[in-house]
Tab-separated table of C-alpha atoms in Angstrom:
chain	number	residue	atom	x	y	z
T	1	MET	CA	-18.630	12.292	-12.461
T	2	THR	CA	-19.961	12.400	-8.893
T	3	ASN	CA	-18.859	10.318	-5.972
T	4	ASP	CA	-21.891	8.930	-4.172
T	5	ALA	CA	-19.841	7.257	-1.441
T	6	PRO	CA	-20.824	8.506	2.006
T	7	ARG	CA	-18.373	10.848	3.692
T	8	TYR	CA	-19.684	9.988	7.153
T	9	GLU	CA	-21.200	6.979	8.866
T	10	LEU	CA	-23.096	6.793	12.140
T	11	ALA	CA	-21.347	5.224	15.121
T	12	GLN	CA	-23.472	4.090	18.040
T	13	VAL	CA	-22.611	2.726	21.435
T	14	ASN	CA	-24.947	1.444	24.073
T	15	ILE	CA	-23.926	0.090	27.394
T	16	GLY	CA	-25.696	-1.710	30.171
T	17	ARG	CA	-24.916	-2.752	33.726
T	18	LEU	CA	-25.774	-6.420	34.127
T	19	LYS	CA	-28.149	-7.535	36.864
T	20	HIS	CA	-26.709	-11.058	36.862
T	21	PRO	CA	-23.615	-12.931	35.624
T	22	LEU	CA	-23.618	-13.741	31.906
T	23	ASP	CA	-23.800	-17.484	32.601
T	24	SER	CA	-26.794	-17.163	34.952
T	25	ALA	CA	-30.255	-18.572	34.292
T	26	GLU	CA	-31.622	-15.008	34.467
T	27	LEU	CA	-29.577	-14.006	31.386
T	28	LYS	CA	-30.153	-17.174	29.361
T	29	ASP	CA	-32.724	-15.551	27.039
T	30	PHE	CA	-30.404	-12.576	26.481
T	31	MET	CA	-27.388	-14.762	25.745
T	32	ASP	CA	-29.431	-17.108	23.519
T	33	GLY	CA	-30.632	-14.093	21.529
T	34	LEU	CA	-27.200	-12.554	20.866
T	35	ASP	CA	-26.141	-14.599	17.842
T	36	PRO	CA	-29.529	-14.378	16.093
T	37	VAL	CA	-29.770	-10.611	16.712
T	38	ASN	CA	-26.204	-10.075	15.513
T	39	ALA	CA	-26.922	-12.100	12.368
T	40	VAL	CA	-29.943	-9.909	11.603
T	41	ALA	CA	-27.875	-6.774	12.243
T	42	ASP	CA	-25.059	-7.983	10.001
T	43	ALA	CA	-27.541	-8.483	7.156
T	44	ALA	CA	-29.563	-5.297	7.774
T	45	ASP	CA	-29.805	-2.564	5.166
T	46	GLY	CA	-27.410	0.193	6.179
T	47	PHE	CA	-25.319	-1.923	8.561
T	48	VAL	CA	-21.577	-1.274	8.224
T	49	TRP	CA	-19.692	-2.816	11.191
T	50	ARG	CA	-20.051	-4.006	14.776
T	51	LEU	CA	-17.617	-4.445	17.620
T	52	GLN	CA	-16.823	-8.080	18.266
T	53	THR	CA	-14.062	-10.328	19.484
T	54	GLU	CA	-13.207	-13.853	18.337
T	55	SER	CA	-16.371	-14.981	20.165
T	56	GLY	CA	-18.482	-13.221	17.508
T	57	ASN	CA	-19.876	-10.714	20.002
T	58	ALA	CA	-18.510	-8.237	22.526
T	59	THR	CA	-19.602	-9.851	25.798
T	60	ASP	CA	-16.015	-10.263	26.984
T	61	LEU	CA	-15.321	-6.518	26.595
T	62	ARG	CA	-16.148	-4.071	29.365
T	63	PHE	CA	-16.878	-0.358	29.512
T	64	PHE	CA	-15.265	2.078	31.956
T	65	GLY	CA	-13.284	-0.844	33.406
T	66	ASP	CA	-16.462	-2.093	35.099
T	67	ASP	CA	-16.894	-5.882	35.102
T	68	THR	CA	-20.690	-5.509	35.143
T	69	MET	CA	-20.859	-3.072	32.207
T	70	LEU	CA	-21.421	-4.621	28.747
T	71	VAL	CA	-20.820	-2.667	25.558
T	72	ASN	CA	-22.463	-2.857	22.150
T	73	MET	CA	-21.021	-0.705	19.401
T	74	SER	CA	-21.718	-0.541	15.695
T	75	VAL	CA	-21.534	1.689	12.643
T	76	TRP	CA	-24.497	2.332	10.337
T	77	ARG	CA	-25.177	4.258	7.151
T	78	ASP	CA	-27.426	6.736	8.994
T	79	THR	CA	-29.982	7.135	11.781
T	80	ASP	CA	-32.792	5.736	9.612
T	81	ALA	CA	-30.925	2.451	9.098
T	82	LEU	CA	-30.137	2.128	12.802
T	83	THR	CA	-33.705	2.911	13.828
T	84	ALA	CA	-35.164	0.436	11.321
T	85	PHE	CA	-33.018	-2.341	12.793
T	86	MET	CA	-33.618	-1.424	16.432
T	87	TYR	CA	-37.382	-1.685	16.348
T	88	GLN	CA	-37.893	-4.956	14.472
T	89	GLY	CA	-37.974	-8.659	15.237
T	90	LEU	CA	-35.950	-10.302	17.969
T	91	HIS	CA	-33.983	-7.122	18.694
T	92	ARG	CA	-37.228	-5.331	19.472
T	93	GLU	CA	-38.317	-8.219	21.708
T	94	LEU	CA	-35.060	-8.205	23.676
T	95	LEU	CA	-35.040	-4.405	23.842
T	96	ALA	CA	-38.489	-4.514	25.432
T	97	ARG	CA	-37.078	-6.893	28.078
T	98	ARG	CA	-33.861	-4.937	28.747
T	99	TYR	CA	-34.708	-4.233	32.391
T	100	GLU	CA	-34.896	-7.961	33.067
T	101	PHE	CA	-31.231	-8.176	32.104
T	102	PHE	CA	-29.782	-4.736	32.870
T	103	GLN	CA	-30.105	-2.265	35.722
T	104	ARG	CA	-32.067	0.947	35.226
T	105	LEU	CA	-29.590	3.806	35.234
T	106	THR	CA	-30.327	7.514	35.166
T	107	GLU	CA	-27.362	8.707	33.096
T	108	PRO	CA	-27.256	8.299	29.303
T	109	MET	CA	-26.267	4.790	28.282
T	110	THR	CA	-26.352	5.348	24.526
T	111	ALA	CA	-24.417	7.797	22.378
T	112	LEU	CA	-24.290	8.410	18.640
T	113	TRP	CA	-21.726	10.330	16.618
T	114	TRP	CA	-20.643	10.694	13.020
T	115	VAL	CA	-17.341	9.173	11.949
T	116	PRO	CA	-15.502	9.526	8.658
T	117	ALA	CA	-16.526	6.686	6.333
T	118	GLY	CA	-14.296	3.689	6.992
T	119	HIS	CA	-13.410	4.670	10.577
T	120	ARG	CA	-14.023	1.981	13.203
T	121	PRO	CA	-14.331	3.495	16.675
T	122	SER	CA	-12.575	2.045	19.707
T	123	VAL	CA	-14.109	1.377	23.108
T	124	GLU	CA	-12.013	4.241	24.484
T	125	GLU	CA	-13.429	6.605	21.854
T	126	ALA	CA	-16.950	5.491	22.753
T	127	GLU	CA	-16.302	6.031	26.461
T	128	LYS	CA	-15.297	9.631	25.724
T	129	ARG	CA	-18.455	10.185	23.650
T	130	VAL	CA	-20.689	8.847	26.424
T	131	LEU	CA	-18.944	11.043	29.003
T	132	HIS	CA	-19.304	14.066	26.691
T	133	LEU	CA	-23.015	13.403	26.246
T	134	ARG	CA	-23.452	13.061	30.013
T	135	ALA	CA	-21.594	16.312	30.669
T	136	HIS	CA	-22.992	18.474	27.846
T	137	GLY	CA	-26.202	16.867	26.624
T	138	PRO	CA	-26.731	16.232	22.909
T	139	THR	CA	-24.268	18.081	20.671
T	140	PRO	CA	-22.803	17.280	17.252
T	141	HIS	CA	-19.956	15.540	19.162
T	142	ALA	CA	-22.279	13.035	20.892
T	143	PHE	CA	-26.049	12.819	20.584
T	144	THR	CA	-29.101	10.591	20.819
T	145	LEU	CA	-31.760	9.447	18.371
T	146	ARG	CA	-34.178	11.870	20.040
T	147	ARG	CA	-31.805	14.777	19.401
T	148	ALA	CA	-29.743	13.831	16.364
T	149	PHE	CA	-27.426	16.094	14.383
T	150	ALA	CA	-26.618	16.018	10.679
T	151	ALA	CA	-23.329	14.613	9.502
T	152	GLY	CA	-20.728	17.138	8.547
T	153	PRO	CA	-17.302	18.577	9.313
T	154	ASP	CA	-18.327	19.590	12.863
T	155	ALA	CA	-19.610	16.112	13.594
T	156	SER	CA	-16.420	14.219	14.224
């Protein structure tokens, strides 16, 4: 008898420095799109978990202690599932408009890493992965979709 349960799942974090306050007219389209995008993510093939508070999203959480830095974090079955979600529907539309809502930054703002199945990463864990990616470039410890690594014992 074989166990087909995955041993690893893909954690992703992406962060963005806001151009305007969350309650501003400039961010209305972004804020109005959050619940619909999250609903699509929650129902997507390969979706496992996303960071959220009682509000249903993570807009009241901050990254690196910076009041202008929003965080989005989720866990997926694999890179194919994450990619399929990212480039469809309303998420794709909002992604194309990201520089209306967020500042352009030169350092990596997204990091991926493999976690043992069932593990739910913390914001602090994600901060360390982003810093590792910035310091070392893509490695099995923290990588990007452009330079992904296979899941395995060296991944976590």
